[in-house]
Amino acid sequence: MSTAMNFGSKSFQPRPPDKGSFPLDHFGECKRFQEQFMKCLRASKFESALCRHESKAYLECRMERQLMAQEPLEKLGFGDLMDGKADKH
Amino acid sequence: MGGLWRPGWRRVAFCGWGWRPLGPPTGVAERVEQCLRPERSGAGGAERGLRLLGTWRRSSLARDLAVQPARRPKSTNPHARAQEEEWRRRNKTVLTYMAAAAVGMLGASYAAVPLYRLYCQTTGLGGSVAAGHSSDQIENMVPVKDRIIKVTFNADVHASLQWNFRPQQTEIYVVPGETALAFYKAKNPTDKPIIGISTYNVVPFEAGQYFNKIQCFCFEEQRLNPQEEVDMPVFFYIDPEFAEDPRMVNVDLITLSYTFFEAKEGHQLPVPGYN
């Protein structure tokens, strides 16, 4: 929340997330995927592009356990990964 | 009403002249008294003069009552009087125009509110929502691989909230057009459940309009049980149009800052909605 009281200066307007809020993972069901993702991030010096498989796996875990609304992965920006996976198999 | 006493004054003056042949003037007061007496008898010349005076008086009075009974021209010269009429008419026109302008300004100030909002939406000033946001856009967007942006994470709690809230990575390198995942961690070290609600901030402000969160943990109440620790993900992307904005040429660092507040019963935090 921006508390800048300057009259006339631009202030930040927070926007709600497109797909709402993540339910909390109280039971740690996807903690393993999260740990893998963090390990990958640290290994790649925090380059997000190199850890996209792990982030996709984490979101799939969430969707399976009703911690996230089911959504085709292309709509989440993983379209290129889907093709890559098809090629590998 | 000046019109009425004037003829009277003139009548007295003319009367003074008119009555002169009657006899030597004894005094001003007597003369006036003689004049003010109704003219039933008297010399023909004087009466004629008075009658002329009377008709003249009546016509001028009628004219004054017809045009402007309350005002009289400052001069008796007909040319000057016409000029004054002209000035008065022009003044009235000018006053009408000024009144119309004032009303127009008032209307414009009322119209400015929706117009400004429209302007902000088209130019995206102040981080307002840009039109054309949808999940189809995410599907079709192409990452701009040559523009690497560092996103740093910041976590804050309100003083009354006893959570340990921190990001799990200090920074992450993303490119516009590619979705990215980041994590925060929150722990409730107390012995009672606490409900928190969060909001976020993006610096620099102008980059905030390109920072789109697909899903996060903000603006909804999150309940943490005693001694519970959870991972809180943020799934976001930076709009590929960020790379084409000339104002963003020098922006390489974006800071995402989350702040948690305690959600009390019946306490309404200002949650942003769609305008």
Coordinates of C-alpha atoms in Angstrom, one line a residue:
Chain A
M1 CA 0.0 0.0 0.0
S2 CA 1.5 3.2 -1.1
T3 CA 1.3 5.8 1.7
A4 CA 3.0 8.6 -0.2
M5 CA 1.0 11.7 0.5
N6 CA 2.4 13.8 -2.3
F7 CA -0.3 15.6 -4.1
G8 CA 0.1 15.2 -7.8
S9 CA 2.8 12.6 -7.8
K10 CA 2.0 9.2 -9.2
S11 CA 1.3 6.6 -6.6
F12 CA 1.2 2.9 -6.9
Q13 CA -2.1 1.2 -7.4
P14 CA -2.1 -2.5 -6.3
R15 CA -4.1 -4.8 -8.5
P16 CA -5.7 -8.0 -7.5
P17 CA -4.1 -11.1 -9.0
D18 CA -5.5 -12.5 -12.2
K19 CA -6.5 -15.8 -10.9
G20 CA -7.0 -15.0 -7.3
S21 CA -5.1 -16.1 -4.3
F22 CA -3.3 -19.4 -3.7
P23 CA -4.8 -21.4 -0.8
L24 CA -2.2 -22.0 1.8
D25 CA -0.5 -25.4 1.7
H26 CA -1.1 -26.1 5.4
F27 CA 0.0 -29.7 5.2
G28 CA 3.1 -29.2 3.1
E29 CA 1.8 -31.5 0.3
C30 CA 3.9 -29.8 -2.3
K31 CA 6.8 -29.0 -0.1
R32 CA 9.0 -31.5 -1.9
F33 CA 8.4 -29.8 -5.3
Q34 CA 9.1 -26.4 -3.7
E35 CA 12.4 -27.6 -2.2
Q36 CA 13.4 -28.9 -5.6
F37 CA 12.6 -25.6 -7.2
M38 CA 14.5 -23.7 -4.6
K39 CA 17.5 -26.0 -5.1
C40 CA 17.4 -25.5 -8.8
L41 CA 17.2 -21.7 -8.4
R42 CA 20.2 -21.6 -6.2
A43 CA 22.1 -23.8 -8.5
S44 CA 21.3 -21.6 -11.5
K45 CA 22.2 -18.4 -9.7
F46 CA 18.5 -17.4 -9.5
E47 CA 17.9 -17.5 -13.2
S48 CA 14.2 -18.1 -13.5
A49 CA 14.4 -19.4 -17.1
L50 CA 16.5 -22.4 -16.2
C51 CA 14.1 -23.7 -13.5
R52 CA 10.8 -23.6 -15.4
H53 CA 10.4 -27.4 -15.3
E54 CA 10.5 -27.3 -11.6
S55 CA 8.0 -24.5 -11.4
K56 CA 5.7 -26.3 -13.7
A57 CA 6.0 -29.4 -11.6
Y58 CA 5.1 -27.4 -8.5
L59 CA 2.1 -25.9 -10.1
E60 CA 0.9 -29.3 -11.3
C61 CA 1.3 -30.6 -7.8
R62 CA -0.9 -27.8 -6.5
M63 CA -3.5 -28.5 -9.1
E64 CA -3.6 -32.2 -8.3
R65 CA -4.2 -31.5 -4.6
Q66 CA -6.9 -28.9 -5.1
L67 CA -4.6 -26.1 -3.9
M68 CA -5.0 -24.3 -7.2
A69 CA -7.7 -24.1 -9.8
Q70 CA -7.2 -26.5 -12.7
E71 CA -5.9 -24.7 -15.7
P72 CA -4.3 -25.9 -18.9
L73 CA -0.6 -25.3 -18.6
E74 CA -0.4 -23.3 -21.9
K75 CA -2.5 -20.7 -20.2
L76 CA 0.1 -20.4 -17.5
G77 CA 2.9 -19.7 -20.0
F78 CA 4.3 -23.2 -20.1
G79 CA 3.3 -23.9 -23.7
D80 CA 6.9 -24.2 -24.9
L81 CA 7.6 -26.7 -22.1
M82 CA 4.7 -28.9 -23.2
D83 CA 6.1 -29.3 -26.6
G84 CA 9.5 -30.0 -25.2
K85 CA 8.1 -32.7 -23.0
A86 CA 6.2 -34.3 -25.9
D87 CA 9.5 -34.4 -27.9
K88 CA 11.4 -36.0 -25.1
H89 CA 9.0 -38.8 -24.6
Chain B
M1 CA -37.7 58.5 -9.4
G2 CA -35.8 61.3 -10.8
G3 CA -38.0 61.7 -13.7
L4 CA -40.9 63.0 -11.7
W5 CA -39.2 65.8 -9.9
R6 CA -37.2 67.0 -12.8
P7 CA -40.1 68.4 -14.8
G8 CA -41.2 70.0 -11.6
W9 CA -37.9 71.7 -11.2
R10 CA -38.0 72.9 -14.7
R11 CA -41.5 74.0 -14.3
V12 CA -40.4 76.2 -11.4
A13 CA -37.5 77.6 -13.5
F14 CA -39.6 78.3 -16.5
C15 CA -42.3 79.5 -14.3
G16 CA -39.9 82.0 -12.8
W17 CA -39.3 83.3 -16.3
G18 CA -42.8 83.1 -17.4
W19 CA -44.2 85.0 -14.5
R20 CA -41.8 87.9 -14.9
P21 CA -44.1 90.1 -17.0
L22 CA -46.7 89.9 -14.2
G23 CA -44.8 92.2 -11.9
P24 CA -41.6 93.0 -10.2
P25 CA -40.3 89.9 -8.4
T26 CA -40.6 90.4 -4.7
G27 CA -38.5 87.5 -3.6
V28 CA -37.5 84.0 -4.6
A29 CA -39.8 82.4 -2.1
E30 CA -42.8 84.5 -3.3
R31 CA -42.0 83.8 -6.8
V32 CA -41.9 80.1 -6.2
E33 CA -45.1 80.2 -4.3
Q34 CA -46.7 82.0 -7.2
C35 CA -45.4 79.4 -9.5
L36 CA -46.6 76.5 -7.5
R37 CA -50.1 77.8 -7.4
P38 CA -52.3 76.1 -9.9
E39 CA -52.3 78.2 -13.1
R40 CA -56.0 78.9 -13.5
S41 CA -55.6 82.5 -14.5
G42 CA -52.7 84.3 -16.0
A43 CA -51.4 85.8 -19.2
G44 CA -51.8 83.8 -22.4
G45 CA -48.1 83.7 -23.1
A46 CA -47.2 82.3 -19.8
E47 CA -49.9 79.7 -20.1
R48 CA -48.9 78.7 -23.5
G49 CA -45.3 78.3 -22.3
L50 CA -46.5 76.2 -19.4
R51 CA -48.6 74.1 -21.7
L52 CA -45.7 73.5 -24.0
L53 CA -43.6 72.7 -20.9
G54 CA -46.4 70.4 -19.8
T55 CA -46.5 68.4 -23.0
W56 CA -42.7 68.2 -23.1
R57 CA -42.7 67.0 -19.6
R58 CA -45.2 64.3 -20.2
S59 CA -43.5 62.9 -23.3
S60 CA -40.1 62.7 -21.6
L61 CA -41.7 61.1 -18.6
A62 CA -43.4 58.5 -20.8
R63 CA -40.1 57.8 -22.6
D64 CA -38.3 57.3 -19.3
L65 CA -40.9 55.0 -17.9
A66 CA -40.8 52.9 -21.1
V67 CA -37.0 52.4 -21.3
Q68 CA -35.5 52.5 -17.8
P69 CA -37.5 54.3 -15.1
A70 CA -34.8 53.9 -12.5
R71 CA -31.9 55.3 -14.5
R72 CA -31.5 58.4 -16.4
P73 CA -28.8 59.3 -18.9
K74 CA -26.0 61.2 -17.4
S75 CA -26.2 63.8 -20.2
T76 CA -29.1 65.4 -22.0
N77 CA -27.3 65.4 -25.3
P78 CA -29.1 62.9 -27.6
H79 CA -25.9 61.8 -29.3
A80 CA -24.3 61.1 -25.9
R81 CA -27.4 59.3 -24.8
A82 CA -27.3 57.0 -27.8
Q83 CA -23.7 56.2 -27.1
E84 CA -24.5 55.3 -23.5
E85 CA -27.3 53.1 -24.8
E86 CA -24.8 51.4 -27.0
W87 CA -22.3 50.9 -24.2
R88 CA -25.0 49.5 -22.0
R89 CA -26.0 47.0 -24.7
R90 CA -22.4 46.0 -25.1
N91 CA -21.9 45.6 -21.4
K92 CA -24.9 43.3 -21.3
T93 CA -23.4 41.1 -24.1
V94 CA -20.1 40.9 -22.4
L95 CA -21.8 39.9 -19.2
T96 CA -23.7 37.2 -20.9
Y97 CA -20.6 35.8 -22.5
M98 CA -18.8 35.8 -19.1
A99 CA -21.7 34.0 -17.4
A100 CA -21.7 31.4 -20.2
A101 CA -18.0 30.9 -19.8
A102 CA -18.4 30.4 -16.0
V103 CA -21.1 27.8 -16.5
G104 CA -18.9 26.1 -19.2
M105 CA -16.0 25.9 -16.8
L106 CA -18.2 24.3 -14.1
G107 CA -19.4 21.7 -16.6
A108 CA -15.8 21.0 -17.7
S109 CA -14.7 20.4 -14.2
Y110 CA -17.4 17.8 -13.8
A111 CA -16.6 16.1 -17.1
A112 CA -12.9 16.0 -16.2
V113 CA -13.3 13.1 -13.8
P114 CA -14.3 10.4 -16.3
L115 CA -12.1 11.9 -19.0
Y116 CA -9.1 11.7 -16.8
R117 CA -9.8 8.1 -15.9
L118 CA -10.1 7.3 -19.6
Y119 CA -6.8 9.0 -20.2
C120 CA -5.1 7.2 -17.4
Q121 CA -6.3 3.9 -18.7
T122 CA -5.0 4.5 -22.2
T123 CA -1.6 5.8 -21.2
G124 CA -1.2 3.6 -18.2
L125 CA -0.2 6.5 -16.0
G126 CA 0.2 5.8 -12.4
G127 CA 0.1 2.1 -12.8
S128 CA -3.6 1.9 -13.6
V129 CA -4.9 -1.2 -15.2
A130 CA -4.1 -1.4 -18.9
A131 CA -7.0 -2.7 -21.0
G132 CA -6.7 -6.0 -22.8
H133 CA -5.5 -8.2 -20.0
S134 CA -6.4 -11.8 -20.3
S135 CA -5.1 -15.3 -20.0
D136 CA -5.0 -15.6 -23.8
Q137 CA -2.3 -13.0 -23.7
I138 CA -0.2 -15.3 -21.5
E139 CA -0.7 -18.1 -23.8
N140 CA 0.5 -16.2 -26.8
M141 CA 3.2 -14.0 -25.4
V142 CA 6.7 -14.4 -26.6
P143 CA 9.6 -13.9 -24.1
V144 CA 12.0 -11.1 -24.9
K145 CA 15.1 -13.0 -24.2
D146 CA 17.6 -10.2 -24.5
R147 CA 16.2 -8.1 -21.8
I148 CA 17.0 -9.5 -18.4
I149 CA 15.4 -7.9 -15.4
K150 CA 16.4 -8.5 -11.8
V151 CA 13.4 -8.8 -9.4
T152 CA 14.2 -8.4 -5.8
F153 CA 11.9 -9.4 -3.0
N154 CA 11.1 -7.7 0.2
A155 CA 8.9 -8.7 3.0
D156 CA 7.4 -6.6 5.8
V157 CA 5.0 -7.2 8.6
H158 CA 2.9 -4.7 10.4
A159 CA 4.1 -4.0 14.0
S160 CA 1.0 -5.8 15.5
L161 CA 1.5 -9.0 13.5
Q162 CA 3.7 -11.5 15.1
W163 CA 4.6 -13.5 12.1
N164 CA 8.0 -14.3 10.8
F165 CA 7.6 -13.4 7.2
R166 CA 10.5 -13.4 4.7
P167 CA 11.2 -14.2 1.1
Q168 CA 12.9 -17.4 0.2
Q169 CA 15.1 -15.9 -2.5
T170 CA 16.5 -12.4 -2.4
E171 CA 16.4 -12.0 -6.1
I172 CA 15.5 -13.7 -9.3
Y173 CA 16.4 -12.9 -12.9
V174 CA 13.5 -12.9 -15.4
V175 CA 12.8 -11.8 -18.9
P176 CA 9.6 -10.0 -20.0
G177 CA 7.0 -12.4 -21.4
E178 CA 8.0 -15.4 -19.3
T179 CA 6.2 -16.6 -16.3
A180 CA 8.1 -17.0 -13.1
L181 CA 7.6 -18.5 -9.6
A182 CA 8.9 -17.1 -6.3
F183 CA 8.3 -18.1 -2.7
Y184 CA 7.9 -16.4 0.6
K185 CA 7.8 -18.2 3.9
A186 CA 5.7 -17.3 6.9
K187 CA 5.8 -18.7 10.4
N188 CA 3.5 -18.2 13.3
P189 CA 5.6 -18.5 16.4
T190 CA 2.8 -17.7 18.8
D191 CA 0.4 -20.1 20.5
K192 CA -2.8 -18.9 19.0
P193 CA -4.0 -18.8 15.4
I194 CA -3.5 -15.5 13.6
I195 CA -5.1 -14.3 10.5
G196 CA -3.2 -12.1 8.2
I197 CA -3.9 -10.2 5.0
S198 CA -1.3 -8.8 2.7
T199 CA -0.8 -6.2 0.1
Y200 CA 2.0 -5.6 -2.2
N201 CA 4.0 -2.8 -3.8
V202 CA 6.2 -2.6 -6.9
V203 CA 9.0 -0.1 -7.3
P204 CA 9.5 1.7 -9.7
F205 CA 5.9 2.8 -9.9
E206 CA 5.8 3.0 -13.7
A207 CA 7.0 -0.6 -14.0
G208 CA 4.1 -1.6 -11.8
Q209 CA 1.7 -1.5 -14.6
Y210 CA 3.7 -4.2 -16.4
F211 CA 4.0 -6.4 -13.4
N212 CA 1.2 -8.9 -13.6
K213 CA 0.5 -11.5 -10.9
I214 CA -1.2 -14.6 -12.1
Q215 CA -1.7 -15.9 -8.6
C216 CA -0.4 -15.0 -5.3
F217 CA -1.4 -14.9 -1.6
C218 CA -2.4 -11.3 -1.3
F219 CA -5.7 -9.6 -0.6
E220 CA -7.2 -12.6 1.0
E221 CA -7.2 -13.6 4.6
Q222 CA -4.6 -16.3 5.4
R223 CA -4.8 -18.1 8.6
L224 CA -1.8 -19.6 10.3
N225 CA -2.2 -22.0 13.2
P226 CA 0.1 -21.9 16.2
Q227 CA 3.7 -22.8 15.3
E228 CA 2.8 -23.4 11.7
E229 CA 5.1 -22.5 8.8
V230 CA 3.9 -22.3 5.2
D231 CA 5.4 -21.5 1.8
M232 CA 3.6 -18.8 0.0
P233 CA 4.1 -18.7 -3.8
V234 CA 3.8 -15.8 -6.2
F235 CA 3.3 -16.7 -9.8
F236 CA 3.9 -13.7 -12.0
Y237 CA 5.2 -12.4 -15.3
I238 CA 6.3 -9.1 -16.8
D239 CA 4.4 -7.9 -19.7
P240 CA 6.4 -8.2 -23.0
E241 CA 5.4 -4.6 -23.8
F242 CA 7.7 -3.6 -21.1
A243 CA 10.6 -4.0 -23.5
E244 CA 9.0 -1.6 -26.0
D245 CA 8.2 1.2 -23.5
P246 CA 10.8 4.0 -24.0
R247 CA 10.3 5.1 -20.3
M248 CA 11.5 1.7 -19.2
V249 CA 14.7 1.6 -21.1
N250 CA 16.8 2.2 -18.0
V251 CA 14.8 0.0 -15.7
D252 CA 16.7 -3.2 -14.8
L253 CA 15.6 -3.7 -11.3
I254 CA 12.1 -4.2 -10.0
T255 CA 11.4 -4.7 -6.3
L256 CA 8.4 -6.5 -5.2
S257 CA 7.5 -5.8 -1.6
Y258 CA 4.8 -7.6 0.4
T259 CA 3.4 -6.4 3.7
F260 CA 1.3 -8.4 6.0
F261 CA -1.3 -6.9 8.3
E262 CA -3.3 -8.6 11.0
A263 CA -6.9 -9.1 9.9
K264 CA -9.1 -8.2 12.9
E265 CA -12.8 -9.2 13.1
G266 CA -14.9 -6.6 11.4
H267 CA -11.9 -4.7 10.2
Q268 CA -12.1 -3.9 6.5
L269 CA -8.9 -3.4 4.7
P270 CA -9.1 -1.5 1.4
V271 CA -9.0 -4.3 -1.1
P272 CA -8.5 -3.1 -4.7
G273 CA -11.3 -4.0 -7.0
Y274 CA -11.9 -3.5 -10.6
N275 CA -12.9 0.0 -11.4

